[in-house]
């Protein structure tokens, strides 16, 4: 199986890439700064590194990079700096998702491609009409005004829900919604729900390594994929969701 990962030098993306390689998958990554990859990953025989900014690639180049891929994963996020949060591109995740999906459609593969988007538990799944408290509505309203990356996450997921939808013959998708991200060295048990089990104003955590392992499970385990495709699962470390 061949998987393309964008955002592979991020804290979660690198864990996903490492896990996919451990599972004997063939991995391609598009990265602006390959030096951020560890030597063990960068020199791996099953890894191909494409040094580029994905939004600066031509449509034809993106089409070539997604060709033959069984899955495409976006672990992209905005850098936590003033430029990363408020500078351009404001819709990095959304525009990348649109271009990658467009390239997948253009290739017209006979087998549908899995598209996995790393999103956020603060984003509602409007297909399920998820209800939230007034206080949480106020917080999310402030996030939309003050933090452009939140709007980007919402738009990217909405594109998959409304433009790709549930009946596309070329793309199947999952938008993974992690709770508050933390660092842990080893994977542990997780809890997965169709909708968030806690308000974003309360505790509820997931380790980055667990997010990476869950996305790897989606790619390599068809039973898990079929359970969650077309959905936006919220994930937590076990014991932090209730």
PDB file of C-alpha atoms in Angstrom:
ATOM      1  CA  UNK A   1       0.000   0.000   0.000  1.00  0.00           C
ATOM      2  CA  UNK A   2       1.262   3.501  -0.850  1.00  0.00           C
ATOM      3  CA  UNK A   3       0.341   6.514   1.286  1.00  0.00           C
ATOM      4  CA  UNK A   4       0.982  10.217   0.703  1.00  0.00           C
ATOM      5  CA  UNK A   5       1.310  12.355   3.831  1.00  0.00           C
ATOM      6  CA  UNK A   6       1.387  16.148   3.932  1.00  0.00           C
ATOM      7  CA  UNK A   7       2.365  17.831   7.180  1.00  0.00           C
ATOM      8  CA  UNK A   8       4.796  15.001   7.853  1.00  0.00           C
ATOM      9  CA  UNK A   9       7.266  17.140   9.818  1.00  0.00           C
ATOM     10  CA  UNK A  10       4.621  18.190  12.334  1.00  0.00           C
ATOM     11  CA  UNK A  11       4.477  16.670  15.803  1.00  0.00           C
ATOM     12  CA  UNK A  12       1.639  14.317  14.849  1.00  0.00           C
ATOM     13  CA  UNK A  13       2.520  13.801  11.187  1.00  0.00           C
ATOM     14  CA  UNK A  14       5.974  12.458  11.986  1.00  0.00           C
ATOM     15  CA  UNK A  15       4.467   9.900  14.359  1.00  0.00           C
ATOM     16  CA  UNK A  16       2.055   8.763  11.661  1.00  0.00           C
ATOM     17  CA  UNK A  17       4.864   8.368   9.127  1.00  0.00           C
ATOM     18  CA  UNK A  18       6.968   6.371  11.583  1.00  0.00           C
ATOM     19  CA  UNK A  19       4.062   4.062  12.378  1.00  0.00           C
ATOM     20  CA  UNK A  20       3.218   3.492   8.704  1.00  0.00           C
ATOM     21  CA  UNK A  21       6.827   2.564   7.986  1.00  0.00           C
ATOM     22  CA  UNK A  22       6.776   0.208  10.966  1.00  0.00           C
ATOM     23  CA  UNK A  23       3.752  -1.457   9.341  1.00  0.00           C
ATOM     24  CA  UNK A  24       5.722  -2.027   6.129  1.00  0.00           C
ATOM     25  CA  UNK A  25       3.823   0.569   4.118  1.00  0.00           C
ATOM     26  CA  UNK A  26       5.292   2.654   1.286  1.00  0.00           C
ATOM     27  CA  UNK A  27       5.150   6.314   2.250  1.00  0.00           C
ATOM     28  CA  UNK A  28       5.580   9.517   0.274  1.00  0.00           C
ATOM     29  CA  UNK A  29       5.809  12.860   2.059  1.00  0.00           C
ATOM     30  CA  UNK A  30       5.603  16.415   0.772  1.00  0.00           C
ATOM     31  CA  UNK A  31       7.631  18.642   3.094  1.00  0.00           C
ATOM     32  CA  UNK A  32       9.141  22.100   2.872  1.00  0.00           C
ATOM     33  CA  UNK A  33      11.928  21.312   5.321  1.00  0.00           C
ATOM     34  CA  UNK A  34      13.144  17.718   4.951  1.00  0.00           C
ATOM     35  CA  UNK A  35      15.924  18.401   7.452  1.00  0.00           C
ATOM     36  CA  UNK A  36      13.241  18.292  10.160  1.00  0.00           C
ATOM     37  CA  UNK A  37      12.808  14.567   9.518  1.00  0.00           C
ATOM     38  CA  UNK A  38      14.978  12.278  11.604  1.00  0.00           C
ATOM     39  CA  UNK A  39      17.716  10.378   9.765  1.00  0.00           C
ATOM     40  CA  UNK A  40      16.006   7.075  10.572  1.00  0.00           C
ATOM     41  CA  UNK A  41      12.865   8.233   8.762  1.00  0.00           C
ATOM     42  CA  UNK A  42      14.493  10.301   6.017  1.00  0.00           C
ATOM     43  CA  UNK A  43      16.791   7.465   4.958  1.00  0.00           C
ATOM     44  CA  UNK A  44      14.193   4.710   5.197  1.00  0.00           C
ATOM     45  CA  UNK A  45      14.047   2.531   2.092  1.00  0.00           C
ATOM     46  CA  UNK A  46      10.249   2.753   1.883  1.00  0.00           C
ATOM     47  CA  UNK A  47      10.083   6.551   2.213  1.00  0.00           C
ATOM     48  CA  UNK A  48      10.096   9.033  -0.666  1.00  0.00           C
ATOM     49  CA  UNK A  49      10.622  12.702   0.187  1.00  0.00           C
ATOM     50  CA  UNK A  50       9.195  15.415  -2.071  1.00  0.00           C
ATOM     51  CA  UNK A  51      10.751  18.731  -1.097  1.00  0.00           C
ATOM     52  CA  UNK A  52       8.106  21.365  -1.824  1.00  0.00           C
ATOM     53  CA  UNK A  53       5.302  23.487  -0.448  1.00  0.00           C
ATOM     54  CA  UNK A  54       2.158  21.671  -1.500  1.00  0.00           C
ATOM     55  CA  UNK A  55       0.312  24.860  -2.463  1.00  0.00           C
ATOM     56  CA  UNK A  56       3.192  25.925  -4.701  1.00  0.00           C
ATOM     57  CA  UNK A  57       3.053  22.717  -6.733  1.00  0.00           C
ATOM     58  CA  UNK A  58       1.278  22.789 -10.088  1.00  0.00           C
ATOM     59  CA  UNK A  59      -1.922  20.818 -10.606  1.00  0.00           C
ATOM     60  CA  UNK A  60      -0.011  18.389 -12.801  1.00  0.00           C
ATOM     61  CA  UNK A  61       2.673  17.865 -10.153  1.00  0.00           C
ATOM     62  CA  UNK A  62       0.077  17.164  -7.458  1.00  0.00           C
ATOM     63  CA  UNK A  63      -1.701  14.783  -9.819  1.00  0.00           C
ATOM     64  CA  UNK A  64       1.558  12.863 -10.303  1.00  0.00           C
ATOM     65  CA  UNK A  65       2.259  12.712  -6.570  1.00  0.00           C
ATOM     66  CA  UNK A  66      -1.168  11.294  -5.658  1.00  0.00           C
ATOM     67  CA  UNK A  67      -1.180   8.817  -8.562  1.00  0.00           C
ATOM     68  CA  UNK A  68      -1.026   5.255  -7.304  1.00  0.00           C
ATOM     69  CA  UNK A  69      -1.661   6.221  -3.684  1.00  0.00           C
ATOM     70  CA  UNK A  70      -4.169   4.140  -1.750  1.00  0.00           C
ATOM     71  CA  UNK A  71      -4.481   6.837   0.906  1.00  0.00           C
ATOM     72  CA  UNK A  72      -3.720  10.535   1.298  1.00  0.00           C
ATOM     73  CA  UNK A  73      -3.386  12.083   4.754  1.00  0.00           C
ATOM     74  CA  UNK A  74      -3.308  15.749   5.741  1.00  0.00           C
ATOM     75  CA  UNK A  75      -1.660  16.420   9.096  1.00  0.00           C
ATOM     76  CA  UNK A  76      -1.176  20.051   8.174  1.00  0.00           C
ATOM     77  CA  UNK A  77      -1.585  22.787  10.726  1.00  0.00           C
ATOM     78  CA  UNK A  78      -0.619  26.402  11.140  1.00  0.00           C
ATOM     79  CA  UNK A  79       2.601  27.212  12.976  1.00  0.00           C
ATOM     80  CA  UNK A  80       2.012  28.663  16.419  1.00  0.00           C
ATOM     81  CA  UNK A  81       3.611  32.009  15.559  1.00  0.00           C
ATOM     82  CA  UNK A  82       2.110  35.367  14.644  1.00  0.00           C
ATOM     83  CA  UNK A  83       2.956  34.747  10.991  1.00  0.00           C
ATOM     84  CA  UNK A  84       1.681  31.177  11.113  1.00  0.00           C
ATOM     85  CA  UNK A  85      -1.621  32.148  12.728  1.00  0.00           C
ATOM     86  CA  UNK A  86      -2.371  35.447  10.996  1.00  0.00           C
ATOM     87  CA  UNK A  87      -0.260  35.343   7.846  1.00  0.00           C
ATOM     88  CA  UNK A  88      -0.948  33.762   4.494  1.00  0.00           C
ATOM     89  CA  UNK A  89      -2.115  31.252   3.454  1.00  0.00           C
ATOM     90  CA  UNK A  90      -5.093  31.693   5.767  1.00  0.00           C
ATOM     91  CA  UNK A  91      -6.782  28.576   4.349  1.00  0.00           C
ATOM     92  CA  UNK A  92      -3.745  26.305   4.164  1.00  0.00           C
ATOM     93  CA  UNK A  93      -5.585  23.143   5.241  1.00  0.00           C
ATOM     94  CA  UNK A  94      -8.703  23.821   3.174  1.00  0.00           C
ATOM     95  CA  UNK A  95      -6.888  24.708  -0.044  1.00  0.00           C
ATOM     96  CA  UNK A  96      -4.562  21.727   0.322  1.00  0.00           C
ATOM     97  CA  UNK A  97      -7.515  19.390   0.840  1.00  0.00           C
ATOM     98  CA  UNK A  98      -9.291  20.797  -2.210  1.00  0.00           C
ATOM     99  CA  UNK A  99      -6.237  20.463  -4.446  1.00  0.00           C
ATOM    100  CA  UNK A 100      -5.383  16.953  -3.297  1.00  0.00           C
ATOM    101  CA  UNK A 101      -8.964  15.768  -3.730  1.00  0.00           C
ATOM    102  CA  UNK A 102      -9.164  17.404  -7.147  1.00  0.00           C
ATOM    103  CA  UNK A 103      -5.988  15.568  -8.178  1.00  0.00           C
ATOM    104  CA  UNK A 104      -7.387  12.259  -6.921  1.00  0.00           C
ATOM    105  CA  UNK A 105     -10.539  12.790  -8.965  1.00  0.00           C
ATOM    106  CA  UNK A 106      -8.548  13.739 -12.064  1.00  0.00           C
ATOM    107  CA  UNK A 107      -6.557  10.503 -11.880  1.00  0.00           C
ATOM    108  CA  UNK A 108      -9.812   8.503 -12.013  1.00  0.00           C
ATOM    109  CA  UNK A 109      -8.506   5.484 -10.149  1.00  0.00           C
ATOM    110  CA  UNK A 110     -10.661   2.366 -10.369  1.00  0.00           C
ATOM    111  CA  UNK A 111     -10.378   1.953  -6.596  1.00  0.00           C
ATOM    112  CA  UNK A 112     -11.485   4.763  -4.280  1.00  0.00           C
ATOM    113  CA  UNK A 113      -8.731   6.584  -2.398  1.00  0.00           C
ATOM    114  CA  UNK A 114      -8.871   7.086   1.357  1.00  0.00           C
ATOM    115  CA  UNK A 115      -8.515  10.721   2.430  1.00  0.00           C
ATOM    116  CA  UNK A 116      -7.824  11.404   6.092  1.00  0.00           C
ATOM    117  CA  UNK A 117      -7.944  14.916   7.494  1.00  0.00           C
ATOM    118  CA  UNK A 118      -6.572  15.700  10.938  1.00  0.00           C
ATOM    119  CA  UNK A 119      -9.046  18.216  12.313  1.00  0.00           C
ATOM    120  CA  UNK A 120     -10.054  19.332  15.804  1.00  0.00           C
ATOM    121  CA  UNK A 121     -12.623  18.366  18.419  1.00  0.00           C
ATOM    122  CA  UNK A 122     -13.588  22.057  18.587  1.00  0.00           C
ATOM    123  CA  UNK A 123     -15.138  21.706  15.124  1.00  0.00           C
ATOM    124  CA  UNK A 124     -18.746  20.508  15.076  1.00  0.00           C
ATOM    125  CA  UNK A 125     -19.988  17.788  12.750  1.00  0.00           C
ATOM    126  CA  UNK A 126     -23.005  19.511  11.247  1.00  0.00           C
ATOM    127  CA  UNK A 127     -24.218  16.255   9.699  1.00  0.00           C
ATOM    128  CA  UNK A 128     -25.054  15.102  13.219  1.00  0.00           C
ATOM    129  CA  UNK A 129     -26.426  18.460  14.382  1.00  0.00           C
ATOM    130  CA  UNK A 130     -24.188  18.291  17.440  1.00  0.00           C
ATOM    131  CA  UNK A 131     -25.447  20.463  20.259  1.00  0.00           C
ATOM    132  CA  UNK A 132     -23.087  22.511  22.389  1.00  0.00           C
ATOM    133  CA  UNK A 133     -23.535  24.722  25.427  1.00  0.00           C
ATOM    134  CA  UNK A 134     -23.968  28.479  25.215  1.00  0.00           C
ATOM    135  CA  UNK A 135     -20.562  28.972  26.851  1.00  0.00           C
ATOM    136  CA  UNK A 136     -18.897  26.747  24.271  1.00  0.00           C
ATOM    137  CA  UNK A 137     -20.680  28.588  21.450  1.00  0.00           C
ATOM    138  CA  UNK A 138     -19.209  31.834  22.777  1.00  0.00           C
ATOM    139  CA  UNK A 139     -15.710  30.341  22.902  1.00  0.00           C
ATOM    140  CA  UNK A 140     -15.963  28.954  19.369  1.00  0.00           C
ATOM    141  CA  UNK A 141     -17.285  32.313  18.175  1.00  0.00           C
ATOM    142  CA  UNK A 142     -14.201  33.980  19.630  1.00  0.00           C
ATOM    143  CA  UNK A 143     -11.955  31.366  18.026  1.00  0.00           C
ATOM    144  CA  UNK A 144     -13.481  32.156  14.630  1.00  0.00           C
ATOM    145  CA  UNK A 145     -12.782  35.860  15.095  1.00  0.00           C
ATOM    146  CA  UNK A 146      -9.384  35.688  16.772  1.00  0.00           C
ATOM    147  CA  UNK A 147      -7.786  32.542  15.321  1.00  0.00           C
ATOM    148  CA  UNK A 148      -8.012  32.099  11.523  1.00  0.00           C
ATOM    149  CA  UNK A 149      -6.729  28.467  11.754  1.00  0.00           C
ATOM    150  CA  UNK A 150     -10.002  27.474  13.434  1.00  0.00           C
ATOM    151  CA  UNK A 151     -12.000  28.719  10.441  1.00  0.00           C
ATOM    152  CA  UNK A 152      -9.576  26.846   8.191  1.00  0.00           C
ATOM    153  CA  UNK A 153     -10.254  23.597  10.048  1.00  0.00           C
ATOM    154  CA  UNK A 154     -14.005  24.133   9.796  1.00  0.00           C
ATOM    155  CA  UNK A 155     -13.906  24.851   6.071  1.00  0.00           C
ATOM    156  CA  UNK A 156     -11.682  21.850   5.316  1.00  0.00           C
ATOM    157  CA  UNK A 157     -14.053  19.447   7.073  1.00  0.00           C
ATOM    158  CA  UNK A 158     -17.089  21.121   5.496  1.00  0.00           C
ATOM    159  CA  UNK A 159     -15.539  20.598   2.061  1.00  0.00           C
ATOM    160  CA  UNK A 160     -15.290  16.864   2.703  1.00  0.00           C
ATOM    161  CA  UNK A 161     -18.827  16.718   4.103  1.00  0.00           C
ATOM    162  CA  UNK A 162     -20.574  18.780   1.448  1.00  0.00           C
ATOM    163  CA  UNK A 163     -18.442  18.622  -1.707  1.00  0.00           C
ATOM    164  CA  UNK A 164     -17.102  15.073  -1.510  1.00  0.00           C
ATOM    165  CA  UNK A 165     -20.002  13.746   0.531  1.00  0.00           C
ATOM    166  CA  UNK A 166     -20.910  10.115   1.110  1.00  0.00           C
ATOM    167  CA  UNK A 167     -21.372   8.805  -2.423  1.00  0.00           C
ATOM    168  CA  UNK A 168     -18.232   9.842  -4.281  1.00  0.00           C
ATOM    169  CA  UNK A 169     -16.816   7.003  -6.364  1.00  0.00           C
ATOM    170  CA  UNK A 170     -13.211   8.172  -6.181  1.00  0.00           C
ATOM    171  CA  UNK A 171     -12.751   9.402  -2.605  1.00  0.00           C
ATOM    172  CA  UNK A 172     -13.758   8.077   0.801  1.00  0.00           C
ATOM    173  CA  UNK A 173     -12.857  10.253   3.774  1.00  0.00           C
ATOM    174  CA  UNK A 174     -12.552  10.513   7.538  1.00  0.00           C
ATOM    175  CA  UNK A 175     -11.963  13.740   9.468  1.00  0.00           C
ATOM    176  CA  UNK A 176     -10.239  12.800  12.725  1.00  0.00           C
ATOM    177  CA  UNK A 177     -11.051  15.118  15.637  1.00  0.00           C
ATOM    178  CA  UNK A 178      -8.437  14.863  18.393  1.00  0.00           C
ATOM    179  CA  UNK A 179      -9.115  16.341  21.806  1.00  0.00           C
ATOM    180  CA  UNK A 180      -6.371  18.407  23.478  1.00  0.00           C
ATOM    181  CA  UNK A 181      -3.060  17.108  22.144  1.00  0.00           C
ATOM    182  CA  UNK A 182      -0.318  16.027  24.526  1.00  0.00           C
ATOM    183  CA  UNK A 183       3.023  14.266  24.104  1.00  0.00           C
ATOM    184  CA  UNK A 184       3.577  10.701  25.249  1.00  0.00           C
ATOM    185  CA  UNK A 185       6.318   8.303  24.267  1.00  0.00           C
ATOM    186  CA  UNK A 186       4.224   5.153  23.877  1.00  0.00           C
ATOM    187  CA  UNK A 187       0.773   4.435  22.456  1.00  0.00           C
ATOM    188  CA  UNK A 188      -2.027   3.647  24.884  1.00  0.00           C
ATOM    189  CA  UNK A 189      -5.714   2.753  24.802  1.00  0.00           C
ATOM    190  CA  UNK A 190      -8.041   5.299  23.250  1.00  0.00           C
ATOM    191  CA  UNK A 191     -11.767   5.982  23.132  1.00  0.00           C
ATOM    192  CA  UNK A 192     -13.468   6.890  19.848  1.00  0.00           C
ATOM    193  CA  UNK A 193     -16.902   8.463  19.504  1.00  0.00           C
ATOM    194  CA  UNK A 194     -18.982   9.840  16.623  1.00  0.00           C
ATOM    195  CA  UNK A 195     -19.312  13.094  18.575  1.00  0.00           C
ATOM    196  CA  UNK A 196     -17.282  14.788  21.320  1.00  0.00           C
ATOM    197  CA  UNK A 197     -17.992  13.446  24.797  1.00  0.00           C
ATOM    198  CA  UNK A 198     -16.748  16.511  26.630  1.00  0.00           C
ATOM    199  CA  UNK A 199     -16.997  20.238  26.171  1.00  0.00           C
ATOM    200  CA  UNK A 200     -13.823  21.810  24.818  1.00  0.00           C
ATOM    201  CA  UNK A 201     -13.928  23.894  28.005  1.00  0.00           C
ATOM    202  CA  UNK A 202     -13.204  20.767  30.064  1.00  0.00           C
ATOM    203  CA  UNK A 203     -10.343  18.325  30.131  1.00  0.00           C
ATOM    204  CA  UNK A 204     -10.094  15.610  27.531  1.00  0.00           C
ATOM    205  CA  UNK A 205      -6.747  14.655  26.062  1.00  0.00           C
ATOM    206  CA  UNK A 206      -5.203  12.527  23.350  1.00  0.00           C
ATOM    207  CA  UNK A 207      -1.513  11.876  22.798  1.00  0.00           C
ATOM    208  CA  UNK A 208      -0.064  12.680  19.394  1.00  0.00           C
ATOM    209  CA  UNK A 209       1.311   9.163  19.109  1.00  0.00           C
ATOM    210  CA  UNK A 210      -2.216   7.781  19.665  1.00  0.00           C
ATOM    211  CA  UNK A 211      -3.574  10.043  16.919  1.00  0.00           C
ATOM    212  CA  UNK A 212      -0.877   8.782  14.572  1.00  0.00           C
ATOM    213  CA  UNK A 213      -1.647   5.161  15.409  1.00  0.00           C
ATOM    214  CA  UNK A 214      -5.391   5.678  14.922  1.00  0.00           C
ATOM    215  CA  UNK A 215      -4.862   7.220  11.494  1.00  0.00           C
ATOM    216  CA  UNK A 216      -2.546   4.317  10.609  1.00  0.00           C
ATOM    217  CA  UNK A 217      -5.305   1.931  11.729  1.00  0.00           C
ATOM    218  CA  UNK A 218      -7.780   3.685   9.437  1.00  0.00           C
ATOM    219  CA  UNK A 219      -5.421   3.179   6.520  1.00  0.00           C
ATOM    220  CA  UNK A 220      -4.385  -0.417   7.142  1.00  0.00           C
ATOM    221  CA  UNK A 221      -7.479  -1.941   8.764  1.00  0.00           C
ATOM    222  CA  UNK A 222     -10.527  -2.037   6.482  1.00  0.00           C
ATOM    223  CA  UNK A 223     -12.879  -2.933   9.329  1.00  0.00           C
ATOM    224  CA  UNK A 224     -11.903   0.221  11.197  1.00  0.00           C
ATOM    225  CA  UNK A 225     -12.095   2.256   7.990  1.00  0.00           C
ATOM    226  CA  UNK A 226     -15.569   0.979   7.127  1.00  0.00           C
ATOM    227  CA  UNK A 227     -16.765   1.805  10.633  1.00  0.00           C
ATOM    228  CA  UNK A 228     -15.683   5.456  10.428  1.00  0.00           C
ATOM    229  CA  UNK A 229     -15.633   6.449   6.752  1.00  0.00           C
ATOM    230  CA  UNK A 230     -17.672   9.552   5.991  1.00  0.00           C
ATOM    231  CA  UNK A 231     -17.596  10.514   9.673  1.00  0.00           C
ATOM    232  CA  UNK A 232     -15.703  12.825  12.032  1.00  0.00           C
ATOM    233  CA  UNK A 233     -14.667  10.628  14.973  1.00  0.00           C
ATOM    234  CA  UNK A 234     -13.638  12.381  18.184  1.00  0.00           C
ATOM    235  CA  UNK A 235     -10.767  10.604  19.936  1.00  0.00           C
ATOM    236  CA  UNK A 236      -9.502  10.698  23.503  1.00  0.00           C
ATOM    237  CA  UNK A 237      -7.008   8.878  25.664  1.00  0.00           C
ATOM    238  CA  UNK A 238      -8.963   6.281  27.622  1.00  0.00           C
ATOM    239  CA  UNK A 239     -10.447   7.723  30.779  1.00  0.00           C
ATOM    240  CA  UNK A 240     -10.411  11.383  29.660  1.00  0.00           C
ATOM    241  CA  UNK A 241     -13.637  11.434  27.637  1.00  0.00           C
ATOM    242  CA  UNK A 242     -16.273  11.127  30.332  1.00  0.00           C
TER     243      UNK A 242
END
